[in-house]
CSV table of C-alpha atoms and ligand atoms in Angstrom, one decimal:
chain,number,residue,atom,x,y,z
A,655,UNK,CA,3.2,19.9,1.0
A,656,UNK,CA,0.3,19.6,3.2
A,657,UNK,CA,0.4,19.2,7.2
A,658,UNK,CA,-0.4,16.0,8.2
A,659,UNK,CA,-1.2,15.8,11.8
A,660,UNK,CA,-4.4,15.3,13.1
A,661,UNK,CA,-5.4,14.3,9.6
A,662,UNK,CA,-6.7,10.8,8.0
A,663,UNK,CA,-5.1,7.9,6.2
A,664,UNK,CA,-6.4,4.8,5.1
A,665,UNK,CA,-3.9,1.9,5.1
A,666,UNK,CA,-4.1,-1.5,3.7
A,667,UNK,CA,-2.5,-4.8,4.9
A,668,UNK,CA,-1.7,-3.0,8.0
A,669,UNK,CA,-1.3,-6.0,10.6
A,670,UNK,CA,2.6,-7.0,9.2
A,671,UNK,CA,5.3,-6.8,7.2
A,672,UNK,CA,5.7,-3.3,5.4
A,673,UNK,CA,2.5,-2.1,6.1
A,674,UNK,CA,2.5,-2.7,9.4
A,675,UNK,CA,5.7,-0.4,9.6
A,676,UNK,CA,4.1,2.0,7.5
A,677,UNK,CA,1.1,2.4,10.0
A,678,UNK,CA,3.7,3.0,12.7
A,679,UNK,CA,5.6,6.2,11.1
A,680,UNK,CA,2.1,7.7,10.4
A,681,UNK,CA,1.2,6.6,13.8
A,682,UNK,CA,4.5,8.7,14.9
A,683,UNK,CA,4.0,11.5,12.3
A,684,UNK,CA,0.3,12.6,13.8
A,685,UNK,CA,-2.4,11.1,11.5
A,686,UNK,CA,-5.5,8.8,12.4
A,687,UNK,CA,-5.3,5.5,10.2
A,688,UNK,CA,-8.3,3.4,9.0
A,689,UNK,CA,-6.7,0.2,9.3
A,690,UNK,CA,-7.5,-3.2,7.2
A,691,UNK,CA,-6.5,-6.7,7.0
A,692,UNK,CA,-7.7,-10.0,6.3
A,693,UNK,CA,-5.7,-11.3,9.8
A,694,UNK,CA,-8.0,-10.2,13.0
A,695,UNK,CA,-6.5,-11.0,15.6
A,696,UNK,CA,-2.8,-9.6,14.4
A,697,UNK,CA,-4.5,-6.2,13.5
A,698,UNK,CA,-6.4,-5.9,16.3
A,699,UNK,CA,-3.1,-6.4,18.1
A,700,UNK,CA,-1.2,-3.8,16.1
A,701,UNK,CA,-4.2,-1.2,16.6
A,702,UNK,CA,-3.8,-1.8,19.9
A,703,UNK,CA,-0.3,-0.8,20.1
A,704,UNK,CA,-0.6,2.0,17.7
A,705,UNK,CA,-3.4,3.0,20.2
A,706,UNK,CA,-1.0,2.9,23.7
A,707,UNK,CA,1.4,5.1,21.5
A,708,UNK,CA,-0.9,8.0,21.5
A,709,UNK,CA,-2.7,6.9,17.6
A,710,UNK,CA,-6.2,6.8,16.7
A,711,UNK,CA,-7.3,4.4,14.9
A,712,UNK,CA,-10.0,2.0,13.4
A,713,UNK,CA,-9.2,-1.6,12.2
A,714,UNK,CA,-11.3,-3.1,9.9
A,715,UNK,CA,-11.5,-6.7,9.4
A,716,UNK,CA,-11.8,-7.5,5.2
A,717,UNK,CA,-10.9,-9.8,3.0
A,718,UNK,CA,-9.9,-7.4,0.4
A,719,UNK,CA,-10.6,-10.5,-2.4
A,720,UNK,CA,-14.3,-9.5,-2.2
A,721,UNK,CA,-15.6,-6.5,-4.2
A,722,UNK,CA,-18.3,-6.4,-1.4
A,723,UNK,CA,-16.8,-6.7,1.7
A,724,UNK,CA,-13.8,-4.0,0.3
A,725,UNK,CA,-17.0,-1.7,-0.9
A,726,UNK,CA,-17.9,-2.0,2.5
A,727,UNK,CA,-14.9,-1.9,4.2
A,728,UNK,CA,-14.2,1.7,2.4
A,729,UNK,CA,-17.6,2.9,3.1
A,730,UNK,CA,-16.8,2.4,7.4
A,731,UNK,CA,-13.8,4.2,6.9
A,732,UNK,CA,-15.5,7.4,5.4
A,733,UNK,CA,-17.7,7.2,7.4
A,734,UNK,CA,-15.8,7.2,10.8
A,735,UNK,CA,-13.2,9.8,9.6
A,736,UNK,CA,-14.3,11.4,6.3
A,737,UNK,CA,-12.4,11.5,2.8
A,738,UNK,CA,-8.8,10.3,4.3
A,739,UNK,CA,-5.9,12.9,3.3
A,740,UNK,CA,-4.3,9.9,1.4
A,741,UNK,CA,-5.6,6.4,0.3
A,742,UNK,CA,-2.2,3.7,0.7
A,743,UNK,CA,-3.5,0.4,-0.9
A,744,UNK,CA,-0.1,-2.0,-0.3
A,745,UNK,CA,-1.8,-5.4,0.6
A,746,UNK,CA,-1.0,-7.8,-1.6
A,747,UNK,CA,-0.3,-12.0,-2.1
A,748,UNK,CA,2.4,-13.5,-4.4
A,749,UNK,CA,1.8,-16.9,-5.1
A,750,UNK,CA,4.4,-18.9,-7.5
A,751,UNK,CA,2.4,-20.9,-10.2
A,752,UNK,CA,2.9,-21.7,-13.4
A,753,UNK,CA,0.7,-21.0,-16.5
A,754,UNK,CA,-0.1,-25.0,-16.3
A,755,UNK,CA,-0.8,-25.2,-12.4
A,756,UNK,CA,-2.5,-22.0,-11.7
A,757,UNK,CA,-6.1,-22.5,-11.1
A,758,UNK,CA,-9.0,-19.4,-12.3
A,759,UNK,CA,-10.0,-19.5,-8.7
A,760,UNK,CA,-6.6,-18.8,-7.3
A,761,UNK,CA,-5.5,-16.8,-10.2
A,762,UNK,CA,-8.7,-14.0,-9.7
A,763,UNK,CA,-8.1,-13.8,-6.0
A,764,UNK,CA,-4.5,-12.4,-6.3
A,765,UNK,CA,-5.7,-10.2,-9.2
A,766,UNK,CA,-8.6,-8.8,-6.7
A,767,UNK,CA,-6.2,-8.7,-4.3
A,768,UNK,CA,-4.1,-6.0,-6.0
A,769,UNK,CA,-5.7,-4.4,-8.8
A,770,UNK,CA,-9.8,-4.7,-7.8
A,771,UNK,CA,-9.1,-3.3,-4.4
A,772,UNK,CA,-7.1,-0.9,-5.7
A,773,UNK,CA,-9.8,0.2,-8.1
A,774,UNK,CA,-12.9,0.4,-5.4
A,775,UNK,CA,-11.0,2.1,-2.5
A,776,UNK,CA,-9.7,4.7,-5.4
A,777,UNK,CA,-13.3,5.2,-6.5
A,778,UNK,CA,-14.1,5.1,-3.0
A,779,UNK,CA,-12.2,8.2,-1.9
A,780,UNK,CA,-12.3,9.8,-5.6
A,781,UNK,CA,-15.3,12.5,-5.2
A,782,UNK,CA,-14.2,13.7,-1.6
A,783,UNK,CA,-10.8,14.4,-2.9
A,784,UNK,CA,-11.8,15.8,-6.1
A,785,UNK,CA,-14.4,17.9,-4.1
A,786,UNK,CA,-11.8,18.9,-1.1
A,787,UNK,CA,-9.2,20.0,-4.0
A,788,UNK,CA,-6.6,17.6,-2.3
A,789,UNK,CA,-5.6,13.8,-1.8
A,790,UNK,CA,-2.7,11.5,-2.2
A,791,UNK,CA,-3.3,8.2,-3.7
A,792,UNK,CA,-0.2,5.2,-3.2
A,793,UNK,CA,-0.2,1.9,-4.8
A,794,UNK,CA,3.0,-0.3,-3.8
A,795,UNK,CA,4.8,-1.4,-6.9
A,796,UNK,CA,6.9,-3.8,-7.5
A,797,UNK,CA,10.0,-5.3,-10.1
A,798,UNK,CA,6.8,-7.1,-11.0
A,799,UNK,CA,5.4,-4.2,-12.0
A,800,UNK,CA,7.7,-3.0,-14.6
A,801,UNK,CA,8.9,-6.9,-15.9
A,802,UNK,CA,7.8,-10.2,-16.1
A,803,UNK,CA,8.8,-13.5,-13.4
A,804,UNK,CA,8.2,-17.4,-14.0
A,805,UNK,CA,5.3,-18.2,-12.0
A,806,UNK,CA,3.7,-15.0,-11.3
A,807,UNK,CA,0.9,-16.0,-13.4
A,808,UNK,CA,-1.4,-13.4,-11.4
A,809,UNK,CA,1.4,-11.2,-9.1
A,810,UNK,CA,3.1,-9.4,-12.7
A,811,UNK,CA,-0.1,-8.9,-14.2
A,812,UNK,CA,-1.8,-7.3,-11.3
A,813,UNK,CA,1.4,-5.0,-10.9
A,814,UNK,CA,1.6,-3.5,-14.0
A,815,UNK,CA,-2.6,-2.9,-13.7
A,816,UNK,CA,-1.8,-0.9,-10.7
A,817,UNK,CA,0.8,1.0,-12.6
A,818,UNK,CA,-1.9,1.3,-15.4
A,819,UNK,CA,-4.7,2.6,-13.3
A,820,UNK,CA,-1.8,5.2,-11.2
A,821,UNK,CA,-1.2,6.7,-15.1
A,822,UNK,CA,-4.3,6.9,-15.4
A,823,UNK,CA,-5.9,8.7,-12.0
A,824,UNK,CA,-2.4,10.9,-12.4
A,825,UNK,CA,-4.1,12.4,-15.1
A,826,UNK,CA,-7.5,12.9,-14.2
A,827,UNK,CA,-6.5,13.6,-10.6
A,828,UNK,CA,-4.1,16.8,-11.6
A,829,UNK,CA,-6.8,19.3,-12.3
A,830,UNK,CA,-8.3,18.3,-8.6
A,831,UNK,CA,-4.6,18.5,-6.8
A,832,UNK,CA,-4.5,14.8,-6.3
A,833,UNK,CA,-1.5,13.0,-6.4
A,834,UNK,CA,-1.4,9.7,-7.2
A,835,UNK,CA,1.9,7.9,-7.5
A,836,UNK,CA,3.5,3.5,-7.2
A,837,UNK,CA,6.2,3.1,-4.6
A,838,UNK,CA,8.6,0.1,-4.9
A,839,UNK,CA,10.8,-0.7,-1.8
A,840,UNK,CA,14.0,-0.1,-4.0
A,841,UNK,CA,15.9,-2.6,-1.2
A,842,UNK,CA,15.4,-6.0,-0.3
A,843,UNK,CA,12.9,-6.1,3.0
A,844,UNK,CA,12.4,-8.8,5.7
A,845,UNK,CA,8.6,-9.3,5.7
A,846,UNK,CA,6.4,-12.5,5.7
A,847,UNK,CA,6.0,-12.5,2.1
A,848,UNK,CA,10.0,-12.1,1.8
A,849,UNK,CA,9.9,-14.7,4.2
A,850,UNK,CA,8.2,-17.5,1.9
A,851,UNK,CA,10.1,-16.3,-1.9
A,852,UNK,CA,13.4,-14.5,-1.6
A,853,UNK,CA,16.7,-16.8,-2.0
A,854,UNK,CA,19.1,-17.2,0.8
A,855,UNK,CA,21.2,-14.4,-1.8
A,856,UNK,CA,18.7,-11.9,-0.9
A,857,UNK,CA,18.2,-12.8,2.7
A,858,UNK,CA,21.4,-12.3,3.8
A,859,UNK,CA,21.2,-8.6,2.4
A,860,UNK,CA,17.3,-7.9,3.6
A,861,UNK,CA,16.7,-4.3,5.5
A,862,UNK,CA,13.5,-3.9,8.5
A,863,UNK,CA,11.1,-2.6,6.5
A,864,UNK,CA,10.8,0.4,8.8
A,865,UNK,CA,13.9,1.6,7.2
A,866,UNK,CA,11.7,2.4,4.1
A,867,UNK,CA,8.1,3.3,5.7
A,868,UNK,CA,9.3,7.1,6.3
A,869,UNK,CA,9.0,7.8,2.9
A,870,UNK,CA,5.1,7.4,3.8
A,871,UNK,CA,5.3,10.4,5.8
A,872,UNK,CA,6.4,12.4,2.9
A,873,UNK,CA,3.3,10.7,0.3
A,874,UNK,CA,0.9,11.2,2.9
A,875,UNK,CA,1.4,14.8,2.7
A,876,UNK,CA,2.0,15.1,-1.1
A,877,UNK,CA,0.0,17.3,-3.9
A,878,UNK,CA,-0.1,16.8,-7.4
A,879,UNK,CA,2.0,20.2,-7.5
A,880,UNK,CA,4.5,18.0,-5.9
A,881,UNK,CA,5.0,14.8,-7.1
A,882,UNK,CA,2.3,12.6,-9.4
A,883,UNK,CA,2.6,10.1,-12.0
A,884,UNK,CA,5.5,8.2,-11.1
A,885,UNK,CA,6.9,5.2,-9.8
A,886,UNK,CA,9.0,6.2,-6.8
A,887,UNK,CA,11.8,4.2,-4.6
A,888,UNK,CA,11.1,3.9,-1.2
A,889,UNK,CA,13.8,3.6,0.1
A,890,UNK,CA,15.6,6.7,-1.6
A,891,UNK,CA,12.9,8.5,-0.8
A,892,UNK,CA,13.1,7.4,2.9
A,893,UNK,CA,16.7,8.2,2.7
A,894,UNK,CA,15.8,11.6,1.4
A,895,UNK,CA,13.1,12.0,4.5
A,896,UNK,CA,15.9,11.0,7.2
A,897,UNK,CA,18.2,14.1,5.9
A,898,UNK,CA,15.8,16.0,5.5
A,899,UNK,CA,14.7,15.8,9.6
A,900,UNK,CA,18.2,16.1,10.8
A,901,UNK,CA,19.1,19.5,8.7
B,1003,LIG,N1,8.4,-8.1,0.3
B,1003,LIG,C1,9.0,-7.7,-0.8
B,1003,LIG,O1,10.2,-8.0,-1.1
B,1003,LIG,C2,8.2,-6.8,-1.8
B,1003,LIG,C3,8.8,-6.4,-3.0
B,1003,LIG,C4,8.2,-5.6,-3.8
B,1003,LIG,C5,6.9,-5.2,-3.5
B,1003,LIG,N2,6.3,-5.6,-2.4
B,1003,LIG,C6,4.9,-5.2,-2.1
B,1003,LIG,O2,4.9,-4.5,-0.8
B,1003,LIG,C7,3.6,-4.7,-0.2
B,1003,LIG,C8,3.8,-5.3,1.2
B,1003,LIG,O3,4.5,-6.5,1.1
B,1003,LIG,P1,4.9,-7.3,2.3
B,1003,LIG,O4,6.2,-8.0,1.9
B,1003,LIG,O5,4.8,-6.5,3.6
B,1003,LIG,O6,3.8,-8.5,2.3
B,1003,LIG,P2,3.3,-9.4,3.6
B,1003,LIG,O7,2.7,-10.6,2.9
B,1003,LIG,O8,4.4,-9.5,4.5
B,1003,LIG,O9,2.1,-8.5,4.2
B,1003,LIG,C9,0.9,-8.3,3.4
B,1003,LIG,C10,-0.2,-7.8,4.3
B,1003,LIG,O10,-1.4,-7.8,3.5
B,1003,LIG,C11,-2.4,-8.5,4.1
B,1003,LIG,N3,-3.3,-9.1,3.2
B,1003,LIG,C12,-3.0,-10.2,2.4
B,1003,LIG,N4,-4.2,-10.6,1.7
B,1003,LIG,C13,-5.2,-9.8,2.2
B,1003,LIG,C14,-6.5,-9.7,1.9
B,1003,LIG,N5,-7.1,-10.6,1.0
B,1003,LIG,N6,-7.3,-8.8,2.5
B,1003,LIG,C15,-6.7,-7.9,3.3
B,1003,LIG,N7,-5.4,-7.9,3.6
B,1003,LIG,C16,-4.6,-8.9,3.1
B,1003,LIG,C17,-1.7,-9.6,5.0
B,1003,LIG,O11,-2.5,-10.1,6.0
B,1003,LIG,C18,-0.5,-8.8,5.5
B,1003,LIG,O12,-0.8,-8.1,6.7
B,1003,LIG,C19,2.8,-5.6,-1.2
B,1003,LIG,O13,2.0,-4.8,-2.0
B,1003,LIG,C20,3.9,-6.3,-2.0
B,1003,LIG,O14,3.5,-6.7,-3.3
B,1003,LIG,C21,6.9,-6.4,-1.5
């Protein structure tokens, strides 16, 4: 495992929900985040709390949609910190259409969403790591990444591309020590997009997502000696963190 303080992360979907609890335990564990979100004015909100907390940080306004503006949006953030000790890609949209409702238009912007972004910030950070020897590369999974829903015309398929590509850079990533690994939350979480699909069933039982961002501490600092290759549960693994600082 590799020390993490002082070093880089780049974070997406950082201005709620998970992600925005996952910026806060990196915040607290030491590292400087290259922040983005499509929402300006909650990011810049949330940089500026991470920043009265003692964090550096850079928040960068992208629609993550647009092959450009992620292109560029990766480029800023190597250049302001250099190749990032680990690349956490974990925006995402789930809309519910069906096959007959779904439109092209909608139906690429969820795919870009999860699996283009995930592709161009990957190949973004790629030589640095492969150069430097070290890296750790997240995707968040989901249940929609391992089986199919009604409705997720876009949502499942993107998924199990991210799990696809994760096999993949596992692979050609071990020579160069770089992990690359999916992370589902393994617990129901109360987050905007929870918000707007889960059933009152699931409600009722739904955790802060800060109870599973700790396990992000652990990723950040992971090799592919460690840990590559898999799909992990975040909230085990946070579990497994927690112990781990009291003992
Ligand atoms: N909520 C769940 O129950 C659940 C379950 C399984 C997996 N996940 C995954 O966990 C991750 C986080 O989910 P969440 O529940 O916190 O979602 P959320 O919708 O609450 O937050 C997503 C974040 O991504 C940002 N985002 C959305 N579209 C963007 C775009 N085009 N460009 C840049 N940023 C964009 C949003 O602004 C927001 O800050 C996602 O990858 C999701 O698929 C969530």
């Amino acid at each position: 495992m590799i020390d993490i303080k002082g070093k880089a992360a780049i974070l997406t979907g950082a201005a709620e929900g998970w992600g925005y609890q996952i910026a806060k335990a990196l915040v607290g564990a030491g590292m400087k985040l290259a922040l983005m979100d499509v929402q300006a004015e909650k990011l810049r909100r949330a940089a500026e709390e991470f920043k009265a907390m003692g964090g550096e940080c850079l928040p960068i306004v992208v629609d993550l949609a647009s092959a450009e503006a992620t292109q560029a949006a990766a480029e800023e953030a190597l250049a302001y910190y250099g190749t990032p000790r680990v690349l956490i890609h974990n925006a995402a949209v789930l809309k519910e259409v069906s096959m007959l409702d779904v439109t092209f238009d909608n139906w690429r912007r969820e795919m870009n969403i999860i699996i283009q972004a995930a592709f161009i910030l990957s190949k973004a950070v790629w030589p640095g790591m492969v150069g430097a020897k070290s890296g750790s590369i997240v995707f968040i999974s989901s249940g929609s990444g391992i089986k199919g829903f009604v409705k997720e015309t876009a949502y499942t398929p993107a998924k199990h591309a991210q799990e696809g590509l994760m096999k993949v850079l596992a692979m050609e990533g071990e020579p160069f020590n770089i992990a690359v690994n999916t992370i589902t939350p393994g617990i129901a979480i109360n987050t905007p997009m929870s918000a707007s699909h889960y059933t009152p069933e699931q409600q009722a039982r739904w955790v802060d997502p800060a109870m599973i961002a700790p396990a992000f501490v652990y990723l950040a600092g992971l090799d592919a000696k460690t840990t590559t290759g898999h799909r992990l549960d975040a909230w085990q693994l946070s579990e497994a963190v927690r112990v781990g600082q009291k003992t």
